[in-house]
C-alpha positions as a Markdown table, in Angstrom:
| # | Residue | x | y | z |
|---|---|---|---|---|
| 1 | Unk | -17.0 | 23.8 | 4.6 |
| 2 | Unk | -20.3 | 22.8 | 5.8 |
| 3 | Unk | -21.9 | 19.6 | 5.0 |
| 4 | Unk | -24.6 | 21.2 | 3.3 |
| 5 | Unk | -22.6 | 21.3 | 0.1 |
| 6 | Unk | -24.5 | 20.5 | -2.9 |
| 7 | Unk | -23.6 | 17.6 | -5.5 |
| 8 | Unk | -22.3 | 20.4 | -7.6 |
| 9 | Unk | -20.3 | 22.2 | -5.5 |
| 10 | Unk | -18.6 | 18.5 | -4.4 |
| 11 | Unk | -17.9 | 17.8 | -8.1 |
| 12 | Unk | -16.3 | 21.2 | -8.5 |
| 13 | Unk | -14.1 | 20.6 | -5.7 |
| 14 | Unk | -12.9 | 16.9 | -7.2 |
| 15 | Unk | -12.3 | 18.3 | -10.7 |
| 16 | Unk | -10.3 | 21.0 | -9.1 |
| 17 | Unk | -8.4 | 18.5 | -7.4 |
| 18 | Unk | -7.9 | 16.7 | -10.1 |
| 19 | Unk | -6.4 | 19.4 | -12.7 |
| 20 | Unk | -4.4 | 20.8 | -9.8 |
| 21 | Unk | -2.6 | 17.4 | -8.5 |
| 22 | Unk | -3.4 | 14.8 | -10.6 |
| 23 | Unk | -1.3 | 12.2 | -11.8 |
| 24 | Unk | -2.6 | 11.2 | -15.2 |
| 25 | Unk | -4.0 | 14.6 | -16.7 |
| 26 | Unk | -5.8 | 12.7 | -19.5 |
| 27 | Unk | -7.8 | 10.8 | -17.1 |
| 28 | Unk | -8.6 | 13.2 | -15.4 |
| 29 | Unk | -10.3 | 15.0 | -17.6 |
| 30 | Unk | -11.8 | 12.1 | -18.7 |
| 31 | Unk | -13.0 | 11.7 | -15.0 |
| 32 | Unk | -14.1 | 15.6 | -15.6 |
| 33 | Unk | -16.7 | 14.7 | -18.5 |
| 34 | Unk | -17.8 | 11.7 | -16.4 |
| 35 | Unk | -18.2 | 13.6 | -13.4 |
| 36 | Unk | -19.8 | 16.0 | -15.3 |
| 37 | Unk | -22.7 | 14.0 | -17.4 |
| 38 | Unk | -23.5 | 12.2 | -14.5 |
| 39 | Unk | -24.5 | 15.2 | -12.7 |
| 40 | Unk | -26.2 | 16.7 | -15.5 |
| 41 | Unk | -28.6 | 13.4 | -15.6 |
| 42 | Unk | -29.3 | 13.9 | -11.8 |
| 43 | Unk | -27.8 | 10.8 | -10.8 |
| 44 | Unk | -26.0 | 11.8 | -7.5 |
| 45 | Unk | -27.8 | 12.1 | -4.7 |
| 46 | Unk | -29.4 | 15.7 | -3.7 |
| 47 | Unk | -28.3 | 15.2 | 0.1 |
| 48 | Unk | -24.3 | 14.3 | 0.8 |
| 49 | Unk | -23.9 | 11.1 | 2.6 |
| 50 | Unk | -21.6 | 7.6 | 2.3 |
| 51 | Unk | -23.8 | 7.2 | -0.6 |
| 52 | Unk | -22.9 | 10.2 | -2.8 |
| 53 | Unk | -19.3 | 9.4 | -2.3 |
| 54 | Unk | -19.4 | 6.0 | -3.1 |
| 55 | Unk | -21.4 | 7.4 | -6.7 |
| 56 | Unk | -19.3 | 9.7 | -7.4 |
| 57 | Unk | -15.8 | 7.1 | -6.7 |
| 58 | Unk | -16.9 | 4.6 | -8.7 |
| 59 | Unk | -17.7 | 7.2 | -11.6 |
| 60 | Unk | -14.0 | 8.1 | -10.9 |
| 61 | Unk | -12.7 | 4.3 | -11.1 |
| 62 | Unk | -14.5 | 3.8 | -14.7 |
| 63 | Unk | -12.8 | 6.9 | -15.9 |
| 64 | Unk | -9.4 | 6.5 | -14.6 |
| 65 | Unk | -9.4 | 2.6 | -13.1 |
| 66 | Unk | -7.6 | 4.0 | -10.1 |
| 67 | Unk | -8.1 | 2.1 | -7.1 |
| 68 | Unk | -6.7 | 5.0 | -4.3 |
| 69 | Unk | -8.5 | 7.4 | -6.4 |
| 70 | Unk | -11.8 | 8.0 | -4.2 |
| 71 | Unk | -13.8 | 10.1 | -1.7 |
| 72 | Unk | -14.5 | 8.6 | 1.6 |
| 73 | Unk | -17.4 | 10.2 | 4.0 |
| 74 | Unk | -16.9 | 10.7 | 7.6 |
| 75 | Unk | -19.9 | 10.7 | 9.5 |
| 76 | Unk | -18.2 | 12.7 | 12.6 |
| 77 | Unk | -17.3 | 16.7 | 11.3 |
| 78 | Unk | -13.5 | 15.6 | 13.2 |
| 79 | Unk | -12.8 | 12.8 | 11.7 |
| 80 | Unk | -13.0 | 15.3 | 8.4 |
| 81 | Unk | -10.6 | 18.2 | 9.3 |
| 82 | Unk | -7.3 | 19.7 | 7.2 |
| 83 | Unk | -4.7 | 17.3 | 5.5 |
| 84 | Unk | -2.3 | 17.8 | 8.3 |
| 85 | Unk | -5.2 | 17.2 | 11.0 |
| 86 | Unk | -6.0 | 13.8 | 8.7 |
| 87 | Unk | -2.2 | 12.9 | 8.6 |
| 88 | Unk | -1.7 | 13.5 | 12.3 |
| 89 | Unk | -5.3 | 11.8 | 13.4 |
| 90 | Unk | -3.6 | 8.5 | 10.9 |
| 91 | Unk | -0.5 | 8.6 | 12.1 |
| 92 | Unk | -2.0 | 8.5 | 16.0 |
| 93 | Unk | -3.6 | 5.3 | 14.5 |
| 94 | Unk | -0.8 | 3.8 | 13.3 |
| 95 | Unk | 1.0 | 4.2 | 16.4 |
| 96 | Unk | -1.8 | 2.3 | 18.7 |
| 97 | Unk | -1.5 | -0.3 | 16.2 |
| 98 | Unk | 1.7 | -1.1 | 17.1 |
| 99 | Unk | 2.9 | 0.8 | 13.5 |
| 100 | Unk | 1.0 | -3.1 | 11.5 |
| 101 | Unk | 3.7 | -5.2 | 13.1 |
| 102 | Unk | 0.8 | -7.5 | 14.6 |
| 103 | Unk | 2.9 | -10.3 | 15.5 |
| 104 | Unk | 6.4 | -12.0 | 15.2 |
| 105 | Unk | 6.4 | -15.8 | 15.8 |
| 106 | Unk | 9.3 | -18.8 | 16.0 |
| 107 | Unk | 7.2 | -21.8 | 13.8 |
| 108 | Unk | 7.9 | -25.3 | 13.4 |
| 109 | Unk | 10.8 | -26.3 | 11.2 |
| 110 | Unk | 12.6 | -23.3 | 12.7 |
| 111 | Unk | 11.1 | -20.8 | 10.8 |
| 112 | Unk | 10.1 | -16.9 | 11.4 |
| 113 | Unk | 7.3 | -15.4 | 11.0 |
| 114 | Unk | 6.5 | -11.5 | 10.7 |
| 115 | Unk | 3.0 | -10.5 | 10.1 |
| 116 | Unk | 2.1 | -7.2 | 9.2 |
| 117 | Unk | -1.0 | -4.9 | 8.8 |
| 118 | Unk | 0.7 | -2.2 | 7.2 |
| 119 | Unk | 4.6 | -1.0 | 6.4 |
| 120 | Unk | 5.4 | 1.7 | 8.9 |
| 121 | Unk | 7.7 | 4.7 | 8.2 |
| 122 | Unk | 11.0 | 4.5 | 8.7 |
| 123 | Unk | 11.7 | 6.7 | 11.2 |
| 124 | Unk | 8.4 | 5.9 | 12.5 |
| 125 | Unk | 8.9 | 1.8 | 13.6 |
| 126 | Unk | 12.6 | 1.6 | 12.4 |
| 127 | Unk | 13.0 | 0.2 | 16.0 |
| 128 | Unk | 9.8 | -2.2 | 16.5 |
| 129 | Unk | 11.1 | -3.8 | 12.6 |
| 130 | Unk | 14.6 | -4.1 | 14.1 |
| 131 | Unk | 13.3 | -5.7 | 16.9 |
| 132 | Unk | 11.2 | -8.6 | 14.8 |
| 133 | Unk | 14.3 | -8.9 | 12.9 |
| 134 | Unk | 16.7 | -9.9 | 15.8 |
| 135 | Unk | 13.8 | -12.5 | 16.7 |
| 136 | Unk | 13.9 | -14.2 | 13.4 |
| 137 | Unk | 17.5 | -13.6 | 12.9 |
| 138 | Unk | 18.5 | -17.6 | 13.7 |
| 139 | Unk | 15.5 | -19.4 | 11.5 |
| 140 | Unk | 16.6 | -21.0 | 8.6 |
| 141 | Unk | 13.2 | -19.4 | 6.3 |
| 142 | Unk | 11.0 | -16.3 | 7.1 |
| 143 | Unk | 7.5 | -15.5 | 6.2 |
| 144 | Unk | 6.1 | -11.9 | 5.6 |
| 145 | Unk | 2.5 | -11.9 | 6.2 |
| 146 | Unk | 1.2 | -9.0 | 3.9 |
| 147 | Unk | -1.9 | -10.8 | 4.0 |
| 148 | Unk | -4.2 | -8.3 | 6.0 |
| 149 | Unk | -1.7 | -5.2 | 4.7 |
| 150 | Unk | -3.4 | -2.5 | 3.4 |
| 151 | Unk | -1.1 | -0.1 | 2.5 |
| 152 | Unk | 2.2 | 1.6 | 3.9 |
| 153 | Unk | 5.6 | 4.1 | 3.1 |
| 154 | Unk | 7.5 | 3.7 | 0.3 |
| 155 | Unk | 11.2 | 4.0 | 2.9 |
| 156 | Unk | 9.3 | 1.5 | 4.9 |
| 157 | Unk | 9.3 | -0.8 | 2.1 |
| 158 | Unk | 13.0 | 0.3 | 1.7 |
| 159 | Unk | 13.9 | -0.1 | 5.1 |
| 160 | Unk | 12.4 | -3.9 | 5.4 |
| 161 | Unk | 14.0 | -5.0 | 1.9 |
| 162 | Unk | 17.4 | -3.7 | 3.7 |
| 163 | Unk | 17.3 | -6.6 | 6.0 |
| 164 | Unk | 17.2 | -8.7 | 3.2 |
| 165 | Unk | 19.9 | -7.7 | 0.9 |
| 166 | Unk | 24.1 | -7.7 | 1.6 |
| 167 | Unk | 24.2 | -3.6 | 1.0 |
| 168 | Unk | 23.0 | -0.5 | -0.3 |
| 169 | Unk | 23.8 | -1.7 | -3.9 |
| 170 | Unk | 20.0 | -2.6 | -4.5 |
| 171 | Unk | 17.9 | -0.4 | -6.4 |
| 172 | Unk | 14.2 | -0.9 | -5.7 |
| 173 | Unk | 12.2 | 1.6 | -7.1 |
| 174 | Unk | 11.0 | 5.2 | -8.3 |
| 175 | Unk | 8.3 | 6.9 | -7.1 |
| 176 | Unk | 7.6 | 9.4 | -9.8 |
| 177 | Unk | 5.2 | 12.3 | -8.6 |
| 178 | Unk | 3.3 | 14.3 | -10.9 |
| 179 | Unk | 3.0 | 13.8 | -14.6 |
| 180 | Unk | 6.7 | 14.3 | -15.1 |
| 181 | Unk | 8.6 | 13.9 | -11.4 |
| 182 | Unk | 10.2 | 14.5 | -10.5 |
| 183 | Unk | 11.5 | 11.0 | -9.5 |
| 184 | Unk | 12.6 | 9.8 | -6.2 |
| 185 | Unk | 14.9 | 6.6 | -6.2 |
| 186 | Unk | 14.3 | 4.2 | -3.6 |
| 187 | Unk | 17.7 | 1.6 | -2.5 |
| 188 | Unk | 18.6 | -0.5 | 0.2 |
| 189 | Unk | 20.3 | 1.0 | 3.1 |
| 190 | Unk | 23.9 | 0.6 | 4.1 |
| 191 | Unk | 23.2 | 0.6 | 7.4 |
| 192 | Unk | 20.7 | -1.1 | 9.3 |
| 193 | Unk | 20.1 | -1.2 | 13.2 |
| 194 | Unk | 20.4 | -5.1 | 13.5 |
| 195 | Unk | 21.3 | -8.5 | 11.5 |
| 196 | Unk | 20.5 | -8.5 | 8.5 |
| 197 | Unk | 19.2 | -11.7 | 6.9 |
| 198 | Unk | 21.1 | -13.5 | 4.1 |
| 199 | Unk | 21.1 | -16.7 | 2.3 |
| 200 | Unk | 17.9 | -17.8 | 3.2 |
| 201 | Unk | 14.6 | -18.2 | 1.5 |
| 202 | Unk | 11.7 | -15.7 | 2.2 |
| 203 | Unk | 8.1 | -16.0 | 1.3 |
| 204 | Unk | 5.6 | -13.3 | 1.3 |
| 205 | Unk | 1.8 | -14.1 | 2.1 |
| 206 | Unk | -0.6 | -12.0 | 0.4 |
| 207 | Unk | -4.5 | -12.4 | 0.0 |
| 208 | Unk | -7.3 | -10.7 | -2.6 |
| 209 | Unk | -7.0 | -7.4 | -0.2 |
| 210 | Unk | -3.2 | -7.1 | 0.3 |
| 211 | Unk | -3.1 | -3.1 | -1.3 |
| 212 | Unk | -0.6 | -0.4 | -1.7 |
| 213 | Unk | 2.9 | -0.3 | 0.8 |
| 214 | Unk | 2.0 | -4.2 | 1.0 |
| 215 | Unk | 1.5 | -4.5 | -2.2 |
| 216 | Unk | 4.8 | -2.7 | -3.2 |
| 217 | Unk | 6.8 | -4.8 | -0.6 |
| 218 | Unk | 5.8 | -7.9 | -2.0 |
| 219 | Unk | 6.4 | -6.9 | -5.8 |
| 220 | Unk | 9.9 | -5.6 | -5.3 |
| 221 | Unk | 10.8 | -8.8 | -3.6 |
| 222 | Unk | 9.4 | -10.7 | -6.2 |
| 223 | Unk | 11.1 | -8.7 | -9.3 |
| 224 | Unk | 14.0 | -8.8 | -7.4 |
| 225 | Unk | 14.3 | -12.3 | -7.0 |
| 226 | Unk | 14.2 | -12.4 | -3.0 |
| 227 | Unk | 11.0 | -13.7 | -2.1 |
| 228 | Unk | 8.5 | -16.4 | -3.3 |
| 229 | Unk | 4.7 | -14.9 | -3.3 |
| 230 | Unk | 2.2 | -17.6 | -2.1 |
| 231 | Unk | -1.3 | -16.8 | -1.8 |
| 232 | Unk | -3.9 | -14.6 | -4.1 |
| 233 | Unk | -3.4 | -12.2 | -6.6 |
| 234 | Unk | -3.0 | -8.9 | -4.7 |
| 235 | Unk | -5.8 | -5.6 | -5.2 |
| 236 | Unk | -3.8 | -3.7 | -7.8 |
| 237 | Unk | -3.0 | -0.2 | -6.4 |
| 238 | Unk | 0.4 | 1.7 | -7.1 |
| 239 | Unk | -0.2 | 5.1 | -6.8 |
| 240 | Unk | 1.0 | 6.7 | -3.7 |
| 241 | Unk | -2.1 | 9.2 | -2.2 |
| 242 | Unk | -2.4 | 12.7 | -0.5 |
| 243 | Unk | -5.1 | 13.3 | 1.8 |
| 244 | Unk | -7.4 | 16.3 | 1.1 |
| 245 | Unk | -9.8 | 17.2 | 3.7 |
| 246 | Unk | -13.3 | 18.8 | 0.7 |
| 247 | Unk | -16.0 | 19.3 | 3.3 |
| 248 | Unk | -16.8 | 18.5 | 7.3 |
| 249 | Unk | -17.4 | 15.1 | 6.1 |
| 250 | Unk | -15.9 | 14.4 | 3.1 |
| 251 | Unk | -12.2 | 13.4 | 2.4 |
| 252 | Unk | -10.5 | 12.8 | -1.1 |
| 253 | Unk | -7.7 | 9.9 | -1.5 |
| 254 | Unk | -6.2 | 11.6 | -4.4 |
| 255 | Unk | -2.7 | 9.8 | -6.0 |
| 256 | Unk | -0.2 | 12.2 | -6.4 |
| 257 | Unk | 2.9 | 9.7 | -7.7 |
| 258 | Unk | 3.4 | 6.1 | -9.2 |
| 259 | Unk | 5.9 | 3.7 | -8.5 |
| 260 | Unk | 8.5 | 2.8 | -11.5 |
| 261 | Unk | 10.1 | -0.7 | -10.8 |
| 262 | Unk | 14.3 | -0.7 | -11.0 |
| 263 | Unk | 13.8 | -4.6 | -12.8 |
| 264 | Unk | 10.1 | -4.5 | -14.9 |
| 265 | Unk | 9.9 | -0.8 | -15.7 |
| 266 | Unk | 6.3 | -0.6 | -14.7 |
| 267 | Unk | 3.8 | -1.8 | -11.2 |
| 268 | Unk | 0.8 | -3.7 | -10.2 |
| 269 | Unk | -1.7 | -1.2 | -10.6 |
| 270 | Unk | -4.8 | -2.8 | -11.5 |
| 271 | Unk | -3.3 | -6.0 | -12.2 |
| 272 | Unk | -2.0 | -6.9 | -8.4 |
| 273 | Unk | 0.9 | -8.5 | -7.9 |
| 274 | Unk | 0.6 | -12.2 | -8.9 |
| 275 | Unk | 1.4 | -15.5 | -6.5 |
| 276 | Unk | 4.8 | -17.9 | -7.7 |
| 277 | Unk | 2.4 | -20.1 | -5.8 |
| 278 | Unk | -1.1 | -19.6 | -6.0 |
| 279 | Unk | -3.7 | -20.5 | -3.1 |
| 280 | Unk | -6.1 | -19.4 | -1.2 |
| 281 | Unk | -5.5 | -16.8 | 1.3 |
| 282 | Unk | -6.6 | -19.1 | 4.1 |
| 283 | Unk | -4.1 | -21.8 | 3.3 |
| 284 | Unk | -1.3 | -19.2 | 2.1 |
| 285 | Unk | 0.9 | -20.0 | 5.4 |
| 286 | Unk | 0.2 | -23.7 | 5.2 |
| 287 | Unk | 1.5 | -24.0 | 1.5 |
| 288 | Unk | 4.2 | -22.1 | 2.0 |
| 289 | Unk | 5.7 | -24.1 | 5.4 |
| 290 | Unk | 5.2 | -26.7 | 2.8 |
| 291 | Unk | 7.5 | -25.2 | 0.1 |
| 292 | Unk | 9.9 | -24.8 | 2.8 |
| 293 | Unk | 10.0 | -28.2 | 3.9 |
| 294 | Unk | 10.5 | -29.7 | 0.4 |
| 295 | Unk | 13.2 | -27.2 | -0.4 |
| 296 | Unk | 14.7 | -28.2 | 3.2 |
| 297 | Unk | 14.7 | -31.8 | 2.1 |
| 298 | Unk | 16.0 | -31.3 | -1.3 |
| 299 | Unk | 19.3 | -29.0 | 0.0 |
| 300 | Unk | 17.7 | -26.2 | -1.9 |
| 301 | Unk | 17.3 | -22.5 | -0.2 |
């Protein structure tokens, strides 16, 4: 569809959307009326642009407080092209950024340090996470760096937790699509391709933007009693997306599921997940190598 698509036409296509696959139908129609009034008052902009979308995706976070819920404008007709054309054109991404694993480092104090920018797929990076495990695998702490993660798979997150628990007897999660399900259950692997790493204290970093995958990673840990979070409250965002390609230019992020947690029964979304330690993102590694160092000198891990 051209780019020529009026206001209208756009809302059309986005309450479609949102009867169709939505997973909250009472928001959505709530988002409908919204969507709706707003259009009848003439505030959205005649001409489609950046600026329309960010109207019209903020008119959709105050009806359904949805933080993946919004429409995104592409200023080049291919960066805008069918859901599998998005995926693929993602994916390609994900790959030259070395699938988030941005670096993997031996500290001071002999501890290990993973930093990530998202959580790959599983079958996607299963080796490059194997790999940064093996590195780490004689420290006597590790420290996830979720603080620049924006978002990741939901096995990825089950993959990584594998390395950190005995066996395959640790439920995680549910990702619940749809209003109803069905459910998908999410546990830690039997098998993994390297050590896994036991009896040892890990901390996860996260900052004010950590969203989504990251987000998820660091909230099972943390429910689960495996990790200490130091840093900032995270975004809030616990609805797994789809990708729907509307115009030439115009992409909607629209959750399809929601993630059920095995220990609290419920997520982070729009609360974030919330720091044992709390500090600023800038200091978050800092406090935490100093957490490890008092627990090192007390005996406790």
């Amino acid at each position: 569809m051209s780019a020529t698509v009026s206001p209208a036409a756009l809302v059309d296509m986005v309450v479609a959307r949102l009867r169709e696959s939505y997973i909250f139908p009472e928001a959505a129609a709530r988002a409908e009326g919204l969507l709706r009034a707003r259009l009848a008052e003439g505030a959205y902009e005649p001409a489609p642009g950046p600026a329309l979308c960010e109207r019209i995706s903020a008119d959709l976070y105050e009806a359904c407080a949805d933080k993946h819920l919004r429409l995104l404008w592409h200023e080049s007709r291919e960066e805008s092209r069918d859901e599998a054309a998005l995926i693929a054109a993602l994916t390609e991404q994900f790959r030259l950024e070395n699938h988030g694993l941005r670096r993997v480092e031996h500290l001071p104090g002999n501890v290990g340090l993973i930093a990530l920018t998202l959580i790959p797929p599983a079958a996607a990076a299963g080796d490059a996470i194997a790999a940064a495990m093996q590195l780490v695998r004689h420290t006597d702490a590790l420290i996830l760096d979720l603080r620049e993660a924006r978002g990741g798979a939901p096995d990825g997150v089950a993959f990584l937790c594998s390395f950190l628990f005995p066996d395959d007897d640790v439920h995680l999660c549910d990702i619940v699509e749809g209003p109803d399900g069905p459910a998908r259950q999410y546990w830690t692997s039997a098998h993994v391709p390297g050590p896994r790493y036991l009896d040892r204290p890990v901390y996860v970093l996260t900052s004010a933007s950590t969203f989504s995958g990251g987000e998820q990673l660091a909230y099972d840990l943390q429910a689960l009693g495996r990790a200490t979070i130091v840093g900032e409250t995270t975004r809030g965002g616990a609805h797994p997306s789809a990708v729907v390609s509307l115009t030439d230019h115009v992409e909607l992020r629209l959750p399809v599921a929601r993630s059920v947690s095995s220990v609290t029964g419920g997520n982070w979304e729009g609360v974030g997940v919330r720091p044992d330690i709390a500090a600023q993102a800038q200091d978050a590694l800092e406090v935490a190598l100093e957490a490890i160092g008092e627990g090192s000198s007390t005996g406790v891990r």
